[in-house]
Amino acid sequence: MSSPQEKTATLPDHILRMINGEVSPEDKKEMYNNSLHNWWMEYSARKNNEEEEHVSDSLLYDERCHLPRTVAPPACVAERKMEEAAKASPQ
């Protein structure tokens, strides 16, 4: 039987770096914005799916905290779209 001291951490490296304070605030903000952008893209694709009869069923509907179909996207999504458009357009 192994002793408690022999156990190793099972958390991913990027999580351990966050816990230990090895990630800068700028990096944290960038990771947060990337995560929020990815979530929003998936969420908006599903909430605007006109073929789905009960959209709320596919979004794990919670009447206390669900976003209507008309809600505006987070600011980071609009910023990302502008950045992507700028990269795509010839200069």
PDB file of N, CA, C and O in Angstrom, residues 25-58:
ATOM      1  N   PRO A  25      -1.437  38.046 -15.424  1.00  0.00           N
ATOM      2  CA  PRO A  25      -2.834  38.483 -15.581  1.00  0.00           C
ATOM      3  C   PRO A  25      -3.248  38.627 -17.048  1.00  0.00           C
ATOM      4  O   PRO A  25      -4.389  38.350 -17.403  1.00  0.00           O
ATOM      5  N   GLU A  26      -2.326  39.043 -17.904  1.00  0.00           N
ATOM      6  CA  GLU A  26      -2.640  39.177 -19.331  1.00  0.00           C
ATOM      7  C   GLU A  26      -2.951  37.813 -19.944  1.00  0.00           C
ATOM      8  O   GLU A  26      -3.875  37.672 -20.750  1.00  0.00           O
ATOM      9  N   ASP A  27      -2.146  36.804 -19.570  1.00  0.00           N
ATOM     10  CA  ASP A  27      -2.387  35.452 -20.076  1.00  0.00           C
ATOM     11  C   ASP A  27      -3.720  34.905 -19.566  1.00  0.00           C
ATOM     12  O   ASP A  27      -4.447  34.231 -20.297  1.00  0.00           O
ATOM     13  N   LYS A  28      -4.030  35.184 -18.290  1.00  0.00           N
ATOM     14  CA  LYS A  28      -5.307  34.737 -17.734  1.00  0.00           C
ATOM     15  C   LYS A  28      -6.464  35.365 -18.499  1.00  0.00           C
ATOM     16  O   LYS A  28      -7.443  34.692 -18.818  1.00  0.00           O
ATOM     17  N   LYS A  29      -6.343  36.657 -18.785  1.00  0.00           N
ATOM     18  CA  LYS A  29      -7.414  37.342 -19.509  1.00  0.00           C
ATOM     19  C   LYS A  29      -7.562  36.765 -20.911  1.00  0.00           C
ATOM     20  O   LYS A  29      -8.677  36.550 -21.389  1.00  0.00           O
ATOM     21  N   GLU A  30      -6.447  36.487 -21.576  1.00  0.00           N
ATOM     22  CA  GLU A  30      -6.502  35.906 -22.916  1.00  0.00           C
ATOM     23  C   GLU A  30      -7.140  34.519 -22.889  1.00  0.00           C
ATOM     24  O   GLU A  30      -7.981  34.197 -23.730  1.00  0.00           O
ATOM     25  N   MET A  31      -6.771  33.692 -21.914  1.00  0.00           N
ATOM     26  CA  MET A  31      -7.364  32.356 -21.796  1.00  0.00           C
ATOM     27  C   MET A  31      -8.864  32.451 -21.506  1.00  0.00           C
ATOM     28  O   MET A  31      -9.657  31.691 -22.058  1.00  0.00           O
ATOM     29  N   TYR A  32      -9.241  33.385 -20.644  1.00  0.00           N
ATOM     30  CA  TYR A  32     -10.661  33.581 -20.342  1.00  0.00           C
ATOM     31  C   TYR A  32     -11.422  34.001 -21.592  1.00  0.00           C
ATOM     32  O   TYR A  32     -12.486  33.457 -21.887  1.00  0.00           O
ATOM     33  N   ASN A  33     -10.884  34.964 -22.332  1.00  0.00           N
ATOM     34  CA  ASN A  33     -11.558  35.436 -23.538  1.00  0.00           C
ATOM     35  C   ASN A  33     -11.663  34.333 -24.587  1.00  0.00           C
ATOM     36  O   ASN A  33     -12.681  34.217 -25.271  1.00  0.00           O
ATOM     37  N   ASN A  34     -10.615  33.505 -24.721  1.00  0.00           N
ATOM     38  CA  ASN A  34     -10.673  32.375 -25.659  1.00  0.00           C
ATOM     39  C   ASN A  34     -11.768  31.398 -25.249  1.00  0.00           C
ATOM     40  O   ASN A  34     -12.539  30.921 -26.086  1.00  0.00           O
ATOM     41  N   SER A  35     -11.833  31.112 -23.963  1.00  0.00           N
ATOM     42  CA  SER A  35     -12.849  30.187 -23.471  1.00  0.00           C
ATOM     43  C   SER A  35     -14.248  30.755 -23.674  1.00  0.00           C
ATOM     44  O   SER A  35     -15.159  30.053 -24.127  1.00  0.00           O
ATOM     45  N   LEU A  36     -14.435  32.035 -23.348  1.00  0.00           N
ATOM     46  CA  LEU A  36     -15.732  32.672 -23.518  1.00  0.00           C
ATOM     47  C   LEU A  36     -16.129  32.714 -24.989  1.00  0.00           C
ATOM     48  O   LEU A  36     -17.278  32.455 -25.339  1.00  0.00           O
ATOM     49  N   HIS A  37     -15.165  33.005 -25.859  1.00  0.00           N
ATOM     50  CA  HIS A  37     -15.440  33.041 -27.299  1.00  0.00           C
ATOM     51  C   HIS A  37     -15.887  31.674 -27.789  1.00  0.00           C
ATOM     52  O   HIS A  37     -16.887  31.557 -28.504  1.00  0.00           O
ATOM     53  N   ASN A  38     -15.179  30.629 -27.412  1.00  0.00           N
ATOM     54  CA  ASN A  38     -15.552  29.273 -27.833  1.00  0.00           C
ATOM     55  C   ASN A  38     -16.937  28.897 -27.312  1.00  0.00           C
ATOM     56  O   ASN A  38     -17.753  28.322 -28.042  1.00  0.00           O
ATOM     57  N   TRP A  39     -17.211  29.224 -26.055  1.00  0.00           N
ATOM     58  CA  TRP A  39     -18.518  28.920 -25.485  1.00  0.00           C
ATOM     59  C   TRP A  39     -19.605  29.668 -26.245  1.00  0.00           C
ATOM     60  O   TRP A  39     -20.629  29.098 -26.587  1.00  0.00           O
ATOM     61  N   TRP A  40     -19.379  30.950 -26.498  1.00  0.00           N
ATOM     62  CA  TRP A  40     -20.401  31.749 -27.167  1.00  0.00           C
ATOM     63  C   TRP A  40     -20.689  31.233 -28.567  1.00  0.00           C
ATOM     64  O   TRP A  40     -21.849  31.181 -28.981  1.00  0.00           O
ATOM     65  N   MET A  41     -19.663  30.859 -29.298  1.00  0.00           N
ATOM     66  CA  MET A  41     -19.871  30.374 -30.656  1.00  0.00           C
ATOM     67  C   MET A  41     -20.732  29.108 -30.645  1.00  0.00           C
ATOM     68  O   MET A  41     -21.649  28.971 -31.444  1.00  0.00           O
ATOM     69  N   GLU A  42     -20.460  28.204 -29.721  1.00  0.00           N
ATOM     70  CA  GLU A  42     -21.265  26.984 -29.635  1.00  0.00           C
ATOM     71  C   GLU A  42     -22.680  27.302 -29.161  1.00  0.00           C
ATOM     72  O   GLU A  42     -23.670  26.822 -29.712  1.00  0.00           O
ATOM     73  N   TYR A  43     -22.777  28.147 -28.150  1.00  0.00           N
ATOM     74  CA  TYR A  43     -24.090  28.496 -27.609  1.00  0.00           C
ATOM     75  C   TYR A  43     -24.948  29.197 -28.648  1.00  0.00           C
ATOM     76  O   TYR A  43     -26.106  28.850 -28.842  1.00  0.00           O
ATOM     77  N   SER A  44     -24.394  30.189 -29.330  1.00  0.00           N
ATOM     78  CA  SER A  44     -25.187  30.949 -30.290  1.00  0.00           C
ATOM     79  C   SER A  44     -25.599  30.082 -31.481  1.00  0.00           C
ATOM     80  O   SER A  44     -26.689  30.252 -32.023  1.00  0.00           O
ATOM     81  N   ALA A  45     -24.740  29.142 -31.870  1.00  0.00           N
ATOM     82  CA  ALA A  45     -25.108  28.244 -32.969  1.00  0.00           C
ATOM     83  C   ALA A  45     -26.314  27.395 -32.579  1.00  0.00           C
ATOM     84  O   ALA A  45     -27.220  27.176 -33.388  1.00  0.00           O
ATOM     85  N   ARG A  46     -26.339  26.953 -31.340  1.00  0.00           N
ATOM     86  CA  ARG A  46     -27.463  26.126 -30.901  1.00  0.00           C
ATOM     87  C   ARG A  46     -28.705  26.952 -30.613  1.00  0.00           C
ATOM     88  O   ARG A  46     -29.813  26.554 -30.947  1.00  0.00           O
ATOM     89  N   LYS A  47     -28.549  28.124 -29.992  1.00  0.00           N
ATOM     90  CA  LYS A  47     -29.743  28.902 -29.636  1.00  0.00           C
ATOM     91  C   LYS A  47     -30.419  29.488 -30.860  1.00  0.00           C
ATOM     92  O   LYS A  47     -31.603  29.810 -30.813  1.00  0.00           O
ATOM     93  N   ASN A  48     -29.686  29.640 -31.951  1.00  0.00           N
ATOM     94  CA  ASN A  48     -30.267  30.199 -33.168  1.00  0.00           C
ATOM     95  C   ASN A  48     -30.629  29.123 -34.190  1.00  0.00           C
ATOM     96  O   ASN A  48     -30.945  29.437 -35.326  1.00  0.00           O
ATOM     97  N   ASN A  49     -30.592  27.891 -33.781  1.00  0.00           N
ATOM     98  CA  ASN A  49     -30.928  26.781 -34.656  1.00  0.00           C
ATOM     99  C   ASN A  49     -32.441  26.770 -34.870  1.00  0.00           C
ATOM    100  O   ASN A  49     -33.209  26.421 -33.979  1.00  0.00           O
ATOM    101  N   GLU A  50     -32.862  27.158 -36.048  1.00  0.00           N
ATOM    102  CA  GLU A  50     -34.286  27.244 -36.350  1.00  0.00           C
ATOM    103  C   GLU A  50     -34.934  25.880 -36.540  1.00  0.00           C
ATOM    104  O   GLU A  50     -36.153  25.762 -36.510  1.00  0.00           O
ATOM    105  N   GLU A  51     -34.147  24.851 -36.745  1.00  0.00           N
ATOM    106  CA  GLU A  51     -34.701  23.513 -36.944  1.00  0.00           C
ATOM    107  C   GLU A  51     -35.031  22.831 -35.626  1.00  0.00           C
ATOM    108  O   GLU A  51     -35.779  21.868 -35.598  1.00  0.00           O
ATOM    109  N   GLU A  52     -34.460  23.314 -34.542  1.00  0.00           N
ATOM    110  CA  GLU A  52     -34.708  22.736 -33.225  1.00  0.00           C
ATOM    111  C   GLU A  52     -36.032  23.260 -32.688  1.00  0.00           C
ATOM    112  O   GLU A  52     -36.216  24.474 -32.556  1.00  0.00           O
ATOM    113  N   GLU A  53     -36.959  22.363 -32.420  1.00  0.00           N
ATOM    114  CA  GLU A  53     -38.279  22.801 -31.960  1.00  0.00           C
ATOM    115  C   GLU A  53     -38.217  23.397 -30.558  1.00  0.00           C
ATOM    116  O   GLU A  53     -38.800  24.429 -30.278  1.00  0.00           O
ATOM    117  N   HIS A  54     -37.504  22.732 -29.681  1.00  0.00           N
ATOM    118  CA  HIS A  54     -37.372  23.206 -28.303  1.00  0.00           C
ATOM    119  C   HIS A  54     -35.904  23.511 -28.044  1.00  0.00           C
ATOM    120  O   HIS A  54     -35.175  22.679 -27.516  1.00  0.00           O
ATOM    121  N   VAL A  55     -35.494  24.708 -28.413  1.00  0.00           N
ATOM    122  CA  VAL A  55     -34.092  25.086 -28.274  1.00  0.00           C
ATOM    123  C   VAL A  55     -33.638  24.950 -26.835  1.00  0.00           C
ATOM    124  O   VAL A  55     -32.525  24.530 -26.555  1.00  0.00           O
ATOM    125  N   SER A  56     -34.501  25.274 -25.909  1.00  0.00           N
ATOM    126  CA  SER A  56     -34.117  25.218 -24.504  1.00  0.00           C
ATOM    127  C   SER A  56     -33.695  23.815 -24.079  1.00  0.00           C
ATOM    128  O   SER A  56     -32.856  23.657 -23.204  1.00  0.00           O
ATOM    129  N   ASP A  57     -34.273  22.786 -24.701  1.00  0.00           N
ATOM    130  CA  ASP A  57     -33.894  21.421 -24.348  1.00  0.00           C
ATOM    131  C   ASP A  57     -32.443  21.130 -24.701  1.00  0.00           C
ATOM    132  O   ASP A  57     -31.765  20.383 -24.017  1.00  0.00           O
ATOM    133  N   SER A  58     -31.956  21.733 -25.781  1.00  0.00           N
ATOM    134  CA  SER A  58     -30.585  21.466 -26.194  1.00  0.00           C
ATOM    135  C   SER A  58     -29.586  22.338 -25.454  1.00  0.00           C
ATOM    136  O   SER A  58     -28.393  22.170 -25.599  1.00  0.00           O
TER     137      SER A  58
END
